Short mmCIF file of C-alpha atoms in Angstrom, two decimals:
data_model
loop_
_atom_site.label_atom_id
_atom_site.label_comp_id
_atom_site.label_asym_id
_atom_site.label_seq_id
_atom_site.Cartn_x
_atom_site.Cartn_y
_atom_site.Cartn_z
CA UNK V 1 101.01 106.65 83.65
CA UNK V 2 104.13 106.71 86.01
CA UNK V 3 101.91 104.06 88.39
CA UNK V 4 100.70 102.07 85.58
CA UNK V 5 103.98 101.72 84.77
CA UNK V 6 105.21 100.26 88.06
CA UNK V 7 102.23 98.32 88.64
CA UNK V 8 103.07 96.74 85.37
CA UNK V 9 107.12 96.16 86.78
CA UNK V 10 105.85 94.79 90.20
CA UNK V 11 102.86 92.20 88.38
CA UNK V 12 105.71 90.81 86.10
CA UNK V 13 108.25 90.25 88.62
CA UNK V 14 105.86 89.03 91.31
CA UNK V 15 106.35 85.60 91.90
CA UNK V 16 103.63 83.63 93.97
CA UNK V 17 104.08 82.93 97.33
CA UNK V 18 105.82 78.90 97.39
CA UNK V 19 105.26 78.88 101.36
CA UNK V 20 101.41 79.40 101.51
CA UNK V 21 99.35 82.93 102.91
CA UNK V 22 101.79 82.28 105.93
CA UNK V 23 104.74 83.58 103.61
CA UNK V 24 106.31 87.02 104.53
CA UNK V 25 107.03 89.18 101.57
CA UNK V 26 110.42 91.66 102.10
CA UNK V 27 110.63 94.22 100.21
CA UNK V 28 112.82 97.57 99.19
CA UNK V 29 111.90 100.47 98.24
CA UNK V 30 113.96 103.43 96.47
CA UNK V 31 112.76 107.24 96.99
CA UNK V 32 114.40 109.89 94.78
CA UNK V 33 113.97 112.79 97.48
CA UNK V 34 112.83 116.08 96.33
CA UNK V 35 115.54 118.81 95.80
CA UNK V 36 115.29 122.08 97.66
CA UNK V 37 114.90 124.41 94.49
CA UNK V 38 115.26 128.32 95.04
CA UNK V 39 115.32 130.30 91.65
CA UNK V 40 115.14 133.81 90.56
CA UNK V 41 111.58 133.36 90.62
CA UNK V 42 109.76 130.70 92.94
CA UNK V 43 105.99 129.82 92.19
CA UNK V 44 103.16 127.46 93.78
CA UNK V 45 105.42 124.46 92.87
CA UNK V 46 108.61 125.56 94.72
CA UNK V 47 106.24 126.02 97.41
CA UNK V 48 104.63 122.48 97.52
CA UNK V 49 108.28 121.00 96.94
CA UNK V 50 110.13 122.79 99.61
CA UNK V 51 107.17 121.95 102.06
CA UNK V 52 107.97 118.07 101.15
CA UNK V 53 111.82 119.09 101.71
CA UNK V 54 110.69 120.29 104.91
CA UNK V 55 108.64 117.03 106.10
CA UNK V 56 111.52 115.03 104.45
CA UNK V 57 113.97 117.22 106.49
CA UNK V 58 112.23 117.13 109.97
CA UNK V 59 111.71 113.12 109.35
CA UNK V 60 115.27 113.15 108.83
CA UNK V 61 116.05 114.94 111.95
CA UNK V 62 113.80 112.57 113.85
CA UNK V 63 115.75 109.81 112.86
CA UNK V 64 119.10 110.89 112.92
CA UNK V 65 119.48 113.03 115.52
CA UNK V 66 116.65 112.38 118.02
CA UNK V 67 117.47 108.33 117.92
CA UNK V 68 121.00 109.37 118.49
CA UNK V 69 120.28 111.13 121.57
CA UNK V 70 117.44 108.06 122.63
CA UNK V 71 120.80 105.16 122.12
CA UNK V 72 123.07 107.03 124.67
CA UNK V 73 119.92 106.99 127.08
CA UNK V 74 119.39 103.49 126.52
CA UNK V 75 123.35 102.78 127.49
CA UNK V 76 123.04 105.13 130.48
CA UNK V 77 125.85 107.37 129.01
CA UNK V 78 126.00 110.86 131.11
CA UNK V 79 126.46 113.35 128.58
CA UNK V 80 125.23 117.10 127.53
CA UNK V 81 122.29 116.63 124.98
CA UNK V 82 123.09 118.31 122.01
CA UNK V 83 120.67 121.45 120.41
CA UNK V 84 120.23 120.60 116.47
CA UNK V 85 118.16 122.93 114.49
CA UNK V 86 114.83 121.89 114.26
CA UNK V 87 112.48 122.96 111.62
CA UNK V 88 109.41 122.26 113.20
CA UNK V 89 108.37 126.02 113.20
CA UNK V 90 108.84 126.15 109.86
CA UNK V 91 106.31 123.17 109.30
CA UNK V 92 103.86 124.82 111.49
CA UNK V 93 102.88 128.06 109.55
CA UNK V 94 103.65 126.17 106.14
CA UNK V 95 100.86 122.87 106.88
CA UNK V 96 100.43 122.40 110.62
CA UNK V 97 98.85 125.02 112.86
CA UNK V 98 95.45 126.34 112.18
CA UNK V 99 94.78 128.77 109.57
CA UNK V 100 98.76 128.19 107.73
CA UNK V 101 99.50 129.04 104.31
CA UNK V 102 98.23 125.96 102.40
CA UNK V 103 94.97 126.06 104.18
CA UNK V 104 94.59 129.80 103.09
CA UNK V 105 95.76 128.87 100.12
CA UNK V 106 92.80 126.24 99.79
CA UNK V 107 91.05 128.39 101.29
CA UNK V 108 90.72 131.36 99.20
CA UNK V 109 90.56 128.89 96.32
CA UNK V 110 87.24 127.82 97.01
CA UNK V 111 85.87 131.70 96.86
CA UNK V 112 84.46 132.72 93.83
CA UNK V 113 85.77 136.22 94.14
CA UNK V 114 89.42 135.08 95.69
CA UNK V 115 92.65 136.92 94.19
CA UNK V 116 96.17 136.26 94.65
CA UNK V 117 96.03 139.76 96.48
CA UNK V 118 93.25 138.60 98.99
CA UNK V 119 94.94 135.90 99.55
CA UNK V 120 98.45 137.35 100.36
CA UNK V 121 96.39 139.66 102.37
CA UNK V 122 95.06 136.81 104.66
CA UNK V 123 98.88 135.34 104.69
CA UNK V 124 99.81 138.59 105.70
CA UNK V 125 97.42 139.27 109.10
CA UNK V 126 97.93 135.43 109.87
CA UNK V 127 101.79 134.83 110.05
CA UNK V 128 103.30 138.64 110.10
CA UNK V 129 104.71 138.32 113.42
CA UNK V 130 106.24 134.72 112.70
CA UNK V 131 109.78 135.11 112.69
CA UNK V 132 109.84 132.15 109.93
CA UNK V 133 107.88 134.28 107.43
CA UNK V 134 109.09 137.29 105.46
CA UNK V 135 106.13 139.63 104.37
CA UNK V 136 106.39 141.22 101.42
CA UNK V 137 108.69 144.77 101.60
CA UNK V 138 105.43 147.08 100.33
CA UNK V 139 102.06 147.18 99.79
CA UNK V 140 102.46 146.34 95.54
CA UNK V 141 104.87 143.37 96.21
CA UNK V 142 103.85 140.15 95.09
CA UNK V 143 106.51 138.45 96.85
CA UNK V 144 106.53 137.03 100.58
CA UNK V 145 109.54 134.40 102.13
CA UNK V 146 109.82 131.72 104.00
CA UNK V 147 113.00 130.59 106.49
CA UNK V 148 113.62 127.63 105.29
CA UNK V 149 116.14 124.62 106.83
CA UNK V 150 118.07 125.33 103.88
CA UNK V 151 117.40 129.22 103.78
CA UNK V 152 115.16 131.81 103.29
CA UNK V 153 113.41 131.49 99.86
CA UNK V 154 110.91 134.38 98.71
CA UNK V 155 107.74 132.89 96.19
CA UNK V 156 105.37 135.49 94.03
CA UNK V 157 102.07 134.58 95.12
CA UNK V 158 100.66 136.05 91.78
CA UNK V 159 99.47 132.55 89.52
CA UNK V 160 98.71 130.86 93.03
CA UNK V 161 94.92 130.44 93.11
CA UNK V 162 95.27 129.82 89.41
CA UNK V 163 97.56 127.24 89.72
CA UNK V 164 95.70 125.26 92.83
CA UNK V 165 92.76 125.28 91.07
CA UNK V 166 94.73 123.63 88.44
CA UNK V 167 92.70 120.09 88.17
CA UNK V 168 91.22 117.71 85.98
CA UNK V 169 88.04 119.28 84.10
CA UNK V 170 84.53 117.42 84.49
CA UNK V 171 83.96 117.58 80.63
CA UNK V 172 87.76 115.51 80.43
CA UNK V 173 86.73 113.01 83.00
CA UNK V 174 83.40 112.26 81.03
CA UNK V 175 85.57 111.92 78.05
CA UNK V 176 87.69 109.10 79.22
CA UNK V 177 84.84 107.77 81.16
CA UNK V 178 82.92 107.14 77.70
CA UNK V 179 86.27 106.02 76.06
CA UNK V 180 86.93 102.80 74.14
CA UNK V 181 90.31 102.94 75.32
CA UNK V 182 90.88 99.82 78.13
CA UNK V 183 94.36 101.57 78.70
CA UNK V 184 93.05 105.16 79.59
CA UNK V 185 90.67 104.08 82.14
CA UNK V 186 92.82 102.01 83.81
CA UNK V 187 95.21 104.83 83.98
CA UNK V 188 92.37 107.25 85.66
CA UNK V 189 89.98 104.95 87.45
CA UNK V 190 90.19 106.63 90.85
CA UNK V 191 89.75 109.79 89.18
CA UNK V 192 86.45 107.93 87.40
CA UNK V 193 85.76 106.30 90.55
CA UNK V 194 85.85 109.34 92.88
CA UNK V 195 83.98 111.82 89.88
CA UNK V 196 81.12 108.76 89.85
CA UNK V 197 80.49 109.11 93.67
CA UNK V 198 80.52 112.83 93.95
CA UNK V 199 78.05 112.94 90.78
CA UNK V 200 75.53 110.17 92.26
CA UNK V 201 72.14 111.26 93.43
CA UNK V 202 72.83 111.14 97.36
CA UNK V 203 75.74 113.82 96.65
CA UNK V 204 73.89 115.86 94.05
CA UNK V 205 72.94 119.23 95.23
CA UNK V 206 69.85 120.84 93.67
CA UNK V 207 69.86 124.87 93.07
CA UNK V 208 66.84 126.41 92.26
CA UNK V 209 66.91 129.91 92.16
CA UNK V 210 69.12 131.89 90.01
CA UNK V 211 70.12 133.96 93.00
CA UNK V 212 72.10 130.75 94.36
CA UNK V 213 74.40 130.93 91.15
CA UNK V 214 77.41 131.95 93.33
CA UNK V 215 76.94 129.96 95.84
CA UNK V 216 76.34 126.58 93.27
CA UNK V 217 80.02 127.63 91.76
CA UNK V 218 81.48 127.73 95.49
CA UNK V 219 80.20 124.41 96.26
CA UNK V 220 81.58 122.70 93.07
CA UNK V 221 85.01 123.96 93.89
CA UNK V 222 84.82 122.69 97.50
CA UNK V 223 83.80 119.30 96.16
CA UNK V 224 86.90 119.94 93.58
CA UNK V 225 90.07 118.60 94.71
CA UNK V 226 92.79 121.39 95.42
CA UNK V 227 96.20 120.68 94.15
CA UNK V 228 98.06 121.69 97.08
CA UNK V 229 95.19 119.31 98.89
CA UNK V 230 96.43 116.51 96.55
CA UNK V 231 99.76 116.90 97.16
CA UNK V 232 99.47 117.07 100.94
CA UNK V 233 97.67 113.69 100.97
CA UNK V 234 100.06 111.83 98.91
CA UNK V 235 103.16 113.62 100.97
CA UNK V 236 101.16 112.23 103.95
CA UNK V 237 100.89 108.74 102.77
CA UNK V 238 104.80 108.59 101.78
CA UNK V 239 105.80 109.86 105.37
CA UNK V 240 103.56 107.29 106.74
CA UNK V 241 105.22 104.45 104.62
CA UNK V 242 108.67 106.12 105.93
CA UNK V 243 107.70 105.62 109.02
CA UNK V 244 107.70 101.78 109.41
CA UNK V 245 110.42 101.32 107.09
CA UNK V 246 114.44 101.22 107.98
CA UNK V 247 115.44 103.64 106.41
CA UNK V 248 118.92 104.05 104.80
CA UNK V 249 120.25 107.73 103.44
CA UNK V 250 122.77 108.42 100.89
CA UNK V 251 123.21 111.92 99.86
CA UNK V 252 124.04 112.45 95.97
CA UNK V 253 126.13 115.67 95.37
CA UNK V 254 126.51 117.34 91.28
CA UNK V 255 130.44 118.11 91.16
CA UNK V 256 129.42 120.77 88.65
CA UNK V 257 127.45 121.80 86.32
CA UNK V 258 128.87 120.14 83.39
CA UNK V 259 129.18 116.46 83.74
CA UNK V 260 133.06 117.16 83.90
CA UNK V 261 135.36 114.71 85.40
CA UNK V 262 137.52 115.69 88.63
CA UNK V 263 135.78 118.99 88.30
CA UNK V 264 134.42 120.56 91.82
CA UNK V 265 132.55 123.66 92.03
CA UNK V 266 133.13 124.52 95.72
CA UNK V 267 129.95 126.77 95.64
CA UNK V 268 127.54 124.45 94.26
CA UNK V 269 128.64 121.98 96.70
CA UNK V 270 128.56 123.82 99.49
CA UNK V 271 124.86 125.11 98.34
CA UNK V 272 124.10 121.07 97.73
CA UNK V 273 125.52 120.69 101.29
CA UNK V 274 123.21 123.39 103.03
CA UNK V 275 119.90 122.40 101.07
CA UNK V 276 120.63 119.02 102.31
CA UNK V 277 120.80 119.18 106.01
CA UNK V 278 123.97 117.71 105.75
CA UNK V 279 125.62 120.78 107.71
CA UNK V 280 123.66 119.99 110.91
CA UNK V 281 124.56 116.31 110.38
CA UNK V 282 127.84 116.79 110.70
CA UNK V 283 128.22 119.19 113.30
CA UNK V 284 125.79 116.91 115.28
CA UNK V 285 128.23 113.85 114.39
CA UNK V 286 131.19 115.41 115.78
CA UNK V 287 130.17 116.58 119.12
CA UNK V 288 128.73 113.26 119.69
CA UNK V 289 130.11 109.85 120.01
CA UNK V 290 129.65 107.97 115.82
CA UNK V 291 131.81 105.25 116.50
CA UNK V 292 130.17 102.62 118.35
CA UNK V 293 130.63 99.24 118.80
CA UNK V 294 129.66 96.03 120.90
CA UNK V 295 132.37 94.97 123.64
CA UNK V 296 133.03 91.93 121.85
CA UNK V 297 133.01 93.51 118.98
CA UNK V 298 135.72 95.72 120.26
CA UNK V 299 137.20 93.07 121.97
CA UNK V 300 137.81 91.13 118.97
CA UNK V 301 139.19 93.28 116.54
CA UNK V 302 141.50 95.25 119.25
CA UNK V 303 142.47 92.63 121.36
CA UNK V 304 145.67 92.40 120.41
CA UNK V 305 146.52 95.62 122.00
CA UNK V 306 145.79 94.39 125.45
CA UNK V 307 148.07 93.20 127.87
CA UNK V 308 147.01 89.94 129.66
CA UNK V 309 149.09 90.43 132.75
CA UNK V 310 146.95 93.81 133.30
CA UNK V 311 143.57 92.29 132.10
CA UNK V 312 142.69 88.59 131.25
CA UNK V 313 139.63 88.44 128.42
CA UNK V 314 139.54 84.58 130.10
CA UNK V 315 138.47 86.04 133.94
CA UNK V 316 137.53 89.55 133.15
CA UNK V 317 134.53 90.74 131.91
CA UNK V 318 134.55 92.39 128.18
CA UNK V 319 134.01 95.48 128.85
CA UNK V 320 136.49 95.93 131.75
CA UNK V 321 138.72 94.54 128.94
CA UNK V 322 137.58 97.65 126.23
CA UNK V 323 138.25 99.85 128.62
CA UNK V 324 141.13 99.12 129.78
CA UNK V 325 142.64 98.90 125.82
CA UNK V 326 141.26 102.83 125.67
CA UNK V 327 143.55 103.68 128.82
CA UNK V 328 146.22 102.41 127.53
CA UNK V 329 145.57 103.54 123.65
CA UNK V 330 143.75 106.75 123.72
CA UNK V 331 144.82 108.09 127.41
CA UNK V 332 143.61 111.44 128.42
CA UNK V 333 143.51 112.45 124.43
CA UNK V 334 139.48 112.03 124.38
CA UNK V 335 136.58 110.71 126.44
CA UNK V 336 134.84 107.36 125.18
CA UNK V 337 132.09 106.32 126.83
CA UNK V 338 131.34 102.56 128.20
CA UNK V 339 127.63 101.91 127.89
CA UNK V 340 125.38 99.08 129.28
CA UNK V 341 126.13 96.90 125.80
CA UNK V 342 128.54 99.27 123.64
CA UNK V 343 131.32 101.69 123.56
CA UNK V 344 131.15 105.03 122.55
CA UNK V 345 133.95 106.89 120.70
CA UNK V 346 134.87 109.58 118.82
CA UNK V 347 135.73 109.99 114.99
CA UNK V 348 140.12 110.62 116.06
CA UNK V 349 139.57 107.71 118.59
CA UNK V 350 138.64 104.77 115.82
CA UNK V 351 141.69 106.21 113.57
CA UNK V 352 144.02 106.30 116.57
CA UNK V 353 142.93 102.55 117.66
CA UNK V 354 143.43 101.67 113.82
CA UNK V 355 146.72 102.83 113.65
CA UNK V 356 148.46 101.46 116.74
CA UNK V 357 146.58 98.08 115.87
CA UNK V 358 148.34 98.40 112.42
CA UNK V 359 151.83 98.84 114.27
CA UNK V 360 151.35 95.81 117.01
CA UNK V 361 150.02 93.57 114.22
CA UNK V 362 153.18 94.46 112.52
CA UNK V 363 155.02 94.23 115.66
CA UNK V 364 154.11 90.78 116.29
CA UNK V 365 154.46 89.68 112.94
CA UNK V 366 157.80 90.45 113.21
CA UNK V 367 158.55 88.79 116.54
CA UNK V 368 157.06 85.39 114.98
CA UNK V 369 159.28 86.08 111.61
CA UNK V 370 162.09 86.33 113.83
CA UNK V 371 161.39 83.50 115.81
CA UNK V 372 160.58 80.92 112.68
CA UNK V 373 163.61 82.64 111.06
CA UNK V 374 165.94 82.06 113.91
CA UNK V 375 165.26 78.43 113.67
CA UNK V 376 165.40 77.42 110.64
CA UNK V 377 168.94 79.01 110.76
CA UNK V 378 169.72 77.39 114.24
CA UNK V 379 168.69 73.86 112.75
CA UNK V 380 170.71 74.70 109.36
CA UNK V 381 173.70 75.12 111.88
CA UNK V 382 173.18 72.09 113.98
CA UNK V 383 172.94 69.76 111.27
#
């Protein structure tokens, strides 16, 4: 319903190209990213959303961090690379490596006799000696953890299978199939589209003997779509749209619980904080260089705290001229960097340069008041 929906939107506020099938469209779009969730009790679907956290997380990482380190190699800046936290492990046993935990999952789904106990069992001999998973503390516990970016977050496996297997019955789809209803079979024509191929005469499988009974129940659920399968396919399609987009993050924070103004619960942020990655963004941020800017950039909005008799922006080149401002600013208080097209600085460096620009703007604005003020007076006297 949720597509229909913005199908509808985007159809009403399309406009036809006026520039002919040569016309580029640009376009936005918004993602609301999953929150980390970690409860009392954690299920299938703190599982699934956590793994998306995860991909969001590493993508995140990727961008921020990794690109960082690629622009000071670009500029030829000499500097220690920094080690961020990278969650890559994590993604391995959850959805990467052979045999992880959503494949078991899947897996064990697709076995007549599977149990959330065989299942935990398999998780068990597979990723016990992972330092990323937590097995469960006995032999009767439901419960197994995962180290998270965020933290380490423990799910009862008991309602997995159940819950994977969760998908839409054969005896619903031939209900909306044979429906009147334009509206519902819009809504689920994949679903009618998909459920028509698999049920067509090249895909039917013919079991003869009662003995095969078992074995015609295991090969329906194969052929059934898994929900964790599902989910992994449509996670995979939204990191591939990420990935040629530009992206642009802003982190939303709840002040507290309430919806009270000027209200800050210093716990919940800080949890918001961790679950977030923002953390490792900002210790990242520091040791590096954030501020950066082109050398006529620089040069532009800091020129007037060079001195032409030392260096001429007329004969010298720019960025002789933004370094020499940095002597003669920042001094031995912090090391900037001059790159092959930018310079480099750090967070104390762009408030320092603000504030003596502030005071030689104000410095020279009194010089010229002075100046005009002295004669207007002198010509008052003289005539």
């Amino acid at each position: 319903m949720f597509v229909w929906i913005v199908e509808k939107i985007n159809t009403a506020v399309n406009k036809s190209p006026s520039n002919g099938p040569s016309y580029v469209r640009k376009s936005i779009g918004l993602l609301d990213i999953f929150g980390f969730e970690n409860f009392n009790k954690n299920s299938f679907e703190q599982l699934c959303i956590n793994f998306a956290n995860e991909q969001l997380q590493q993508f995140f990482v990727n961008h921020v961090f990794k690109l960082e380190q690629d622009e000071y190699s670009r500029e030829n800046i000499v500097w220690k690379n920094i080690a961020f936290s990278d969650n890559q492990r994590t993604l391995d046993i959850l959805a990467i490596k052979p045999l992880n935990i959503l494949a078991l999952v899947d897996e064990e789904s697709t076995f007549p006799k599977g149990t959330d106990i065989t299942m935990l069992n398999k998780i068990n001999q597979m990723h016990g000696k992972s330092n990323k998973y937590l097995p469960p503390k006995n032999n009767h516990d439901m419960e197994f953890g995962i180290q998270h970016f965020a933290g380490a977050v423990y799910y009862d496996s008991e309602g997995f299978l159940e819950k994977n297997r969760d998908s839409m019955s054969s005896d619903v789809m031939k209900l909306v199939e044979t429906s009147s209803s334009k509206l519902l079979k819009q809504i689920f024509r994949s679903d009618i589209t998909s459920n028509a191929v698999k049920n067509s005469p090249r895909n039917s499988r013919i079991m003869m003997t009662p003995k095969s009974t078992l074995r015609q129940v295991s090969e329906t659920r194969k052929q059934m779509p898994t929900l964790s399968g599902q989910f992994r396919q449509s996670l995979d399609s939204l990191m591939k749209a990420l990935s040629v987009c530009e992206p642009y993050f802003v982190r939303c924070f709840k002040p507290n619980e309430h919806k009270e103004p000027l209200v800050f619960d210093r716990e919940l942020c800080m949890t918001q904080l961790r679950y977030s990655g923002m953390m490792e963004t900002i210790r990242i941020r520091r040791s590096g260089y954030p501020i950066r800017h082109t050398f006529q950039q620089f040069l532009n909005r800091y020129r007037v705290l060079l001195r032409t008799s030392i260096c001429d922006p007329k004969k010298e080149p720019a960025d002789t001229c933004c370094d020499f401002i940095c002597k003669a600013v920042i001094h031995e208080k912090g090391d900037w960097k001059i790159g092959e097209t930018k310079i480099f600085l750090k967070d104390f460096h762009d408030s320092l340069l603000e504030v003596e620009r502030e005071r030689e703007l104000h410095r020279k604005a009194a010089i010229i008041q002075r100046a005009m003020r002295g004669y207007k007076h002198r010509k008052h006297f003289v005539s």
